[in-house]
Amino acid sequence: MLKLNNIRRFLALVIILSAISVVVAITLKVQQGKTPAETLSRLPGNVDVALQKIHYTETKAGVKKWDLLADQAVFDRKSEIIHLTGVRLLVAAGGKMGDITLTADRADYDSKSKDVKLVGNVEAKSVSGMRFTTEIAIYMANRSMIKTAGRVRFSDGQLDLDGVGMELMTVTKNLKIMKDVTASVRTGINK
Amino acid sequence: AGKSGGDRNAQPIKIKSNELFTDNNNRTATFVGKVSARQGDMTIYSDKLVINYSEKDKDVEKVEAFGNVRVVQGNRQALAGHALYENKAGKIVLDTSPKVYQGDDVVSGKVITYFVDEQKSVVTGGGDARVEAVIHPMDKGKDGSAKP
């Protein structure tokens, strides 16, 4: 008789444990359904769109004007400005300069004026051998001009110079340095 | 130009100024405002300086200085209203009241050609600007040797 009771208790225990495990399994399943695989960080209040690894091309009358590549782009609809980081701007300048490549830590692209403001370690190189470095530079697409108000170091194979404030016309390669010019003009280049 | 001319000619021209404008169509670089341009032992000061590049090899063809021009080289100094420096030929043509001083001596005229690599200047007169020269004979010491 004693033996029968033990078997009954054992079976009851097994049934209870099975019921509990079923309930736990269901609960876990439900929980999993709620939490997404990867939680996205919330975008700042003024940001509408954030993109990674962007490549933006600006054309005019079917002709490519420039390419803008960046590690990240954040679009602020209110100011209509795209804030970019890890930036490379390829200007299809043509003319005497050839194409120009500008790199910078950050940039702001104003979609109304089409100007690109490059900020932080700005470096520029052109196919014709022109180079300059500065801290902040603005590419004004409509005027085919690159402009800076700060200190700039420039060279183009004939002229090496240092000054403050620059306007460089990307098509004609004409250059204006506003202040504090120190230059070295090469002579006897082809001796 | 002598050997030194060849060396000078290949040296870069170091320029300081307030502003700079380049014009690639006309192949010029214009420096404006308190300009000083040094090449080797010679320095040109002026209000404005225009570098002209040659079409063929983009090398400096000539340098033109405008306004309060002063050329300083060792104990020689030239003053003029306008000067044209031909880099390869090693000479500066000065006009608009040109004067060249060497120590206490001075020459003036209508146009002075100043030779950079030779201790020589050629003065030409004309119109109302006759050639004038003021030469101070060396003082003779007791033993007849010239005192510096």
mmCIF file of N, CA, C and O in Angstrom, chain A residues 96 156 158-159 161 172-191, chain B residues 9-25 31 39 53 57-60 87:
data_model
loop_
_atom_site.group_PDB
_atom_site.id
_atom_site.type_symbol
_atom_site.label_atom_id
_atom_site.label_comp_id
_atom_site.label_asym_id
_atom_site.label_seq_id
_atom_site.Cartn_x
_atom_site.Cartn_y
_atom_site.Cartn_z
ATOM 1 N N LYS A 96 41.539 75.427 -65.530
ATOM 2 C CA LYS A 96 42.986 75.312 -65.345
ATOM 3 C C LYS A 96 43.329 74.433 -64.137
ATOM 4 O O LYS A 96 44.404 73.896 -64.043
ATOM 5 N N ASP A 156 51.189 76.059 -55.407
ATOM 6 C CA ASP A 156 50.684 75.541 -56.691
ATOM 7 C C ASP A 156 51.838 75.287 -57.650
ATOM 8 O O ASP A 156 51.690 75.408 -58.848
ATOM 9 N N GLN A 158 54.319 77.082 -58.432
ATOM 10 C CA GLN A 158 55.072 78.310 -58.757
ATOM 11 C C GLN A 158 55.242 79.141 -57.500
ATOM 12 O O GLN A 158 56.207 79.856 -57.337
ATOM 13 N N LEU A 159 54.219 79.060 -56.677
ATOM 14 C CA LEU A 159 54.088 79.982 -55.547
ATOM 15 C C LEU A 159 53.779 79.165 -54.293
ATOM 16 O O LEU A 159 52.916 78.302 -54.305
ATOM 17 N N LEU A 161 52.764 79.991 -50.362
ATOM 18 C CA LEU A 161 52.464 81.175 -49.561
ATOM 19 C C LEU A 161 51.655 80.845 -48.322
ATOM 20 O O LEU A 161 51.062 79.783 -48.178
ATOM 21 N N THR A 172 38.997 79.536 -63.025
ATOM 22 C CA THR A 172 40.126 80.304 -63.586
ATOM 23 C C THR A 172 41.405 80.109 -62.776
ATOM 24 O O THR A 172 42.480 80.516 -63.211
ATOM 25 N N LYS A 173 41.276 79.558 -61.567
ATOM 26 C CA LYS A 173 42.416 79.371 -60.664
ATOM 27 C C LYS A 173 42.945 80.725 -60.168
ATOM 28 O O LYS A 173 44.023 80.797 -59.581
ATOM 29 N N ASN A 174 42.209 81.813 -60.388
ATOM 30 C CA ASN A 174 42.641 83.114 -59.834
ATOM 31 C C ASN A 174 42.512 83.073 -58.324
ATOM 32 O O ASN A 174 41.560 82.494 -57.784
ATOM 33 N N LEU A 175 43.457 83.736 -57.674
ATOM 34 C CA LEU A 175 43.559 83.635 -56.219
ATOM 35 C C LEU A 175 43.637 85.017 -55.616
ATOM 36 O O LEU A 175 44.235 85.928 -56.219
ATOM 37 N N LYS A 176 43.013 85.198 -54.470
ATOM 38 C CA LYS A 176 43.120 86.477 -53.746
ATOM 39 C C LYS A 176 43.433 86.135 -52.290
ATOM 40 O O LYS A 176 42.756 85.289 -51.694
ATOM 41 N N ILE A 177 44.523 86.763 -51.756
ATOM 42 C CA ILE A 177 44.829 86.583 -50.339
ATOM 43 C C ILE A 177 44.640 87.947 -49.681
ATOM 44 O O ILE A 177 45.183 88.937 -50.163
ATOM 45 N N MET A 178 43.875 88.026 -48.625
ATOM 46 C CA MET A 178 43.413 89.313 -48.120
ATOM 47 C C MET A 178 44.418 90.024 -47.227
ATOM 48 O O MET A 178 44.440 91.241 -47.190
ATOM 49 N N LYS A 179 45.238 89.275 -46.535
ATOM 50 C CA LYS A 179 46.040 89.940 -45.499
ATOM 51 C C LYS A 179 47.292 89.145 -45.179
ATOM 52 O O LYS A 179 47.279 87.903 -45.343
ATOM 53 N N ASP A 180 48.338 89.880 -44.746
ATOM 54 C CA ASP A 180 49.467 89.213 -44.101
ATOM 55 C C ASP A 180 50.118 88.159 -45.004
ATOM 56 O O ASP A 180 50.259 87.016 -44.624
ATOM 57 N N VAL A 181 50.482 88.552 -46.198
ATOM 58 C CA VAL A 181 50.999 87.609 -47.206
ATOM 59 C C VAL A 181 52.499 87.385 -46.999
ATOM 60 O O VAL A 181 53.253 88.349 -46.863
ATOM 61 N N THR A 182 52.898 86.116 -46.920
ATOM 62 C CA THR A 182 54.318 85.751 -46.966
ATOM 63 C C THR A 182 54.454 84.710 -48.057
ATOM 64 O O THR A 182 53.841 83.644 -47.960
ATOM 65 N N ALA A 183 55.197 85.048 -49.114
ATOM 66 C CA ALA A 183 55.210 84.149 -50.275
ATOM 67 C C ALA A 183 56.634 83.851 -50.709
ATOM 68 O O ALA A 183 57.564 84.626 -50.444
ATOM 69 N N SER A 184 56.790 82.726 -51.393
ATOM 70 C CA SER A 184 58.067 82.382 -52.006
ATOM 71 C C SER A 184 57.775 82.038 -53.455
ATOM 72 O O SER A 184 56.991 81.113 -53.720
ATOM 73 N N VAL A 185 58.361 82.828 -54.374
ATOM 74 C CA VAL A 185 58.098 82.626 -55.799
ATOM 75 C C VAL A 185 59.277 81.866 -56.387
ATOM 76 O O VAL A 185 60.420 82.323 -56.284
ATOM 77 N N ARG A 186 59.013 80.744 -57.006
ATOM 78 C CA ARG A 186 60.117 79.950 -57.567
ATOM 79 C C ARG A 186 60.602 80.593 -58.859
ATOM 80 O O ARG A 186 59.793 81.047 -59.663
ATOM 81 N N THR A 187 61.930 80.580 -59.057
ATOM 82 C CA THR A 187 62.475 81.070 -60.333
ATOM 83 C C THR A 187 63.454 80.023 -60.845
ATOM 84 O O THR A 187 63.862 79.130 -60.094
ATOM 85 N N GLY A 188 63.749 80.176 -62.141
ATOM 86 C CA GLY A 188 64.700 79.217 -62.721
ATOM 87 C C GLY A 188 64.151 77.809 -62.597
ATOM 88 O O GLY A 188 64.868 76.850 -62.420
ATOM 89 N N ILE A 189 62.814 77.667 -62.760
ATOM 90 C CA ILE A 189 62.158 76.369 -62.526
ATOM 91 C C ILE A 189 62.726 75.326 -63.460
ATOM 92 O O ILE A 189 62.978 74.200 -63.100
ATOM 93 N N ASN A 190 63.006 75.726 -64.736
ATOM 94 C CA ASN A 190 63.352 74.681 -65.710
ATOM 95 C C ASN A 190 64.834 74.647 -66.006
ATOM 96 O O ASN A 190 65.244 74.275 -67.059
ATOM 97 N N LYS A 191 65.646 75.049 -64.989
ATOM 98 C CA LYS A 191 67.101 75.049 -65.269
ATOM 99 C C LYS A 191 67.632 73.622 -65.299
ATOM 100 O O LYS A 191 67.083 72.780 -64.621
ATOM 101 N N ASN B 9 69.744 83.978 -59.838
ATOM 102 C CA ASN B 9 68.602 83.812 -60.732
ATOM 103 C C ASN B 9 67.769 82.605 -60.325
ATOM 104 O O ASN B 9 66.549 82.603 -60.416
ATOM 105 N N ALA B 10 68.417 81.560 -59.795
ATOM 106 C CA ALA B 10 67.654 80.348 -59.460
ATOM 107 C C ALA B 10 67.082 80.415 -58.052
ATOM 108 O O ALA B 10 66.286 79.577 -57.660
ATOM 109 N N GLN B 11 67.486 81.441 -57.291
ATOM 110 C CA GLN B 11 66.963 81.507 -55.924
ATOM 111 C C GLN B 11 65.513 81.988 -55.929
ATOM 112 O O GLN B 11 65.151 82.834 -56.755
ATOM 113 N N PRO B 12 64.681 81.466 -55.014
ATOM 114 C CA PRO B 12 63.291 81.944 -54.964
ATOM 115 C C PRO B 12 63.259 83.405 -54.522
ATOM 116 O O PRO B 12 64.193 83.890 -53.881
ATOM 117 N N ILE B 13 62.191 84.066 -54.907
ATOM 118 C CA ILE B 13 61.979 85.455 -54.480
ATOM 119 C C ILE B 13 61.032 85.405 -53.285
ATOM 120 O O ILE B 13 59.903 84.924 -53.393
ATOM 121 N N LYS B 14 61.517 85.845 -52.131
ATOM 122 C CA LYS B 14 60.706 85.830 -50.907
ATOM 123 C C LYS B 14 59.983 87.169 -50.787
ATOM 124 O O LYS B 14 60.631 88.208 -50.748
ATOM 125 N N ILE B 15 58.680 87.115 -50.725
ATOM 126 C CA ILE B 15 57.890 88.352 -50.774
ATOM 127 C C ILE B 15 56.968 88.443 -49.564
ATOM 128 O O ILE B 15 56.356 87.444 -49.162
ATOM 129 N N LYS B 16 56.855 89.630 -49.011
ATOM 130 C CA LYS B 16 55.866 89.924 -47.967
ATOM 131 C C LYS B 16 55.049 91.112 -48.435
ATOM 132 O O LYS B 16 55.592 92.049 -49.042
ATOM 133 N N SER B 17 53.723 91.049 -48.176
ATOM 134 C CA SER B 17 52.869 92.184 -48.578
ATOM 135 C C SER B 17 51.570 92.095 -47.799
ATOM 136 O O SER B 17 51.322 91.103 -47.094
ATOM 137 N N ASN B 18 50.727 93.151 -47.976
ATOM 138 C CA ASN B 18 49.415 93.093 -47.319
ATOM 139 C C ASN B 18 48.499 92.130 -48.051
ATOM 140 O O ASN B 18 47.814 91.319 -47.450
ATOM 141 N N GLU B 19 48.420 92.260 -49.385
ATOM 142 C CA GLU B 19 47.475 91.456 -50.152
ATOM 143 C C GLU B 19 48.155 90.837 -51.371
ATOM 144 O O GLU B 19 49.252 91.253 -51.754
ATOM 145 N N LEU B 20 47.436 89.871 -51.966
ATOM 146 C CA LEU B 20 47.928 89.227 -53.201
ATOM 147 C C LEU B 20 46.735 88.909 -54.092
ATOM 148 O O LEU B 20 45.692 88.456 -53.613
ATOM 149 N N PHE B 21 46.925 89.180 -55.429
ATOM 150 C CA PHE B 21 45.908 88.776 -56.411
ATOM 151 C C PHE B 21 46.643 88.063 -57.540
ATOM 152 O O PHE B 21 47.659 88.580 -58.012
ATOM 153 N N THR B 22 46.161 86.910 -57.977
ATOM 154 C CA THR B 22 46.774 86.286 -59.151
ATOM 155 C C THR B 22 45.758 86.343 -60.292
ATOM 156 O O THR B 22 44.553 86.291 -60.063
ATOM 157 N N ASP B 23 46.301 86.437 -61.507
ATOM 158 C CA ASP B 23 45.440 86.472 -62.704
ATOM 159 C C ASP B 23 46.058 85.495 -63.686
ATOM 160 O O ASP B 23 47.095 85.777 -64.297
ATOM 161 N N ASN B 24 45.427 84.337 -63.800
ATOM 162 C CA ASN B 24 46.051 83.283 -64.596
ATOM 163 C C ASN B 24 45.974 83.548 -66.092
ATOM 164 O O ASN B 24 46.827 83.104 -66.841
ATOM 165 N N ASN B 25 44.965 84.295 -66.525
ATOM 166 C CA ASN B 25 44.910 84.596 -67.964
ATOM 167 C C ASN B 25 46.090 85.467 -68.366
ATOM 168 O O ASN B 25 46.736 85.233 -69.373
ATOM 169 N N PHE B 31 51.302 91.730 -55.854
ATOM 170 C CA PHE B 31 51.402 91.908 -54.404
ATOM 171 C C PHE B 31 51.191 93.392 -54.114
ATOM 172 O O PHE B 31 51.811 94.244 -54.763
ATOM 173 N N GLN B 39 65.674 88.578 -53.007
ATOM 174 C CA GLN B 39 66.273 87.449 -53.761
ATOM 175 C C GLN B 39 67.778 87.538 -53.546
ATOM 176 O O GLN B 39 68.407 88.528 -53.925
ATOM 177 N N TYR B 53 54.797 85.872 -65.343
ATOM 178 C CA TYR B 53 55.328 84.559 -65.689
ATOM 179 C C TYR B 53 55.393 84.407 -67.199
ATOM 180 O O TYR B 53 54.534 84.925 -67.905
ATOM 181 N N ASP B 57 57.463 78.597 -70.271
ATOM 182 C CA ASP B 57 57.834 77.621 -69.237
ATOM 183 C C ASP B 57 57.340 78.027 -67.840
ATOM 184 O O ASP B 57 57.794 77.461 -66.844
ATOM 185 N N LYS B 58 56.393 79.007 -67.770
ATOM 186 C CA LYS B 58 55.810 79.390 -66.486
ATOM 187 C C LYS B 58 56.857 79.874 -65.484
ATOM 188 O O LYS B 58 56.603 79.913 -64.281
ATOM 189 N N ASP B 59 58.041 80.217 -65.964
ATOM 190 C CA ASP B 59 59.073 80.723 -65.056
ATOM 191 C C ASP B 59 58.878 82.234 -64.922
ATOM 192 O O ASP B 59 58.146 82.850 -65.704
ATOM 193 N N VAL B 60 59.530 82.826 -63.927
ATOM 194 C CA VAL B 60 59.408 84.276 -63.734
ATOM 195 C C VAL B 60 60.122 84.966 -64.888
ATOM 196 O O VAL B 60 61.305 84.743 -65.129
ATOM 197 N N ASN B 87 64.797 89.285 -64.358
ATOM 198 C CA ASN B 87 65.446 88.310 -63.492
ATOM 199 C C ASN B 87 66.576 87.585 -64.217
ATOM 200 O O ASN B 87 67.697 87.493 -63.734
#
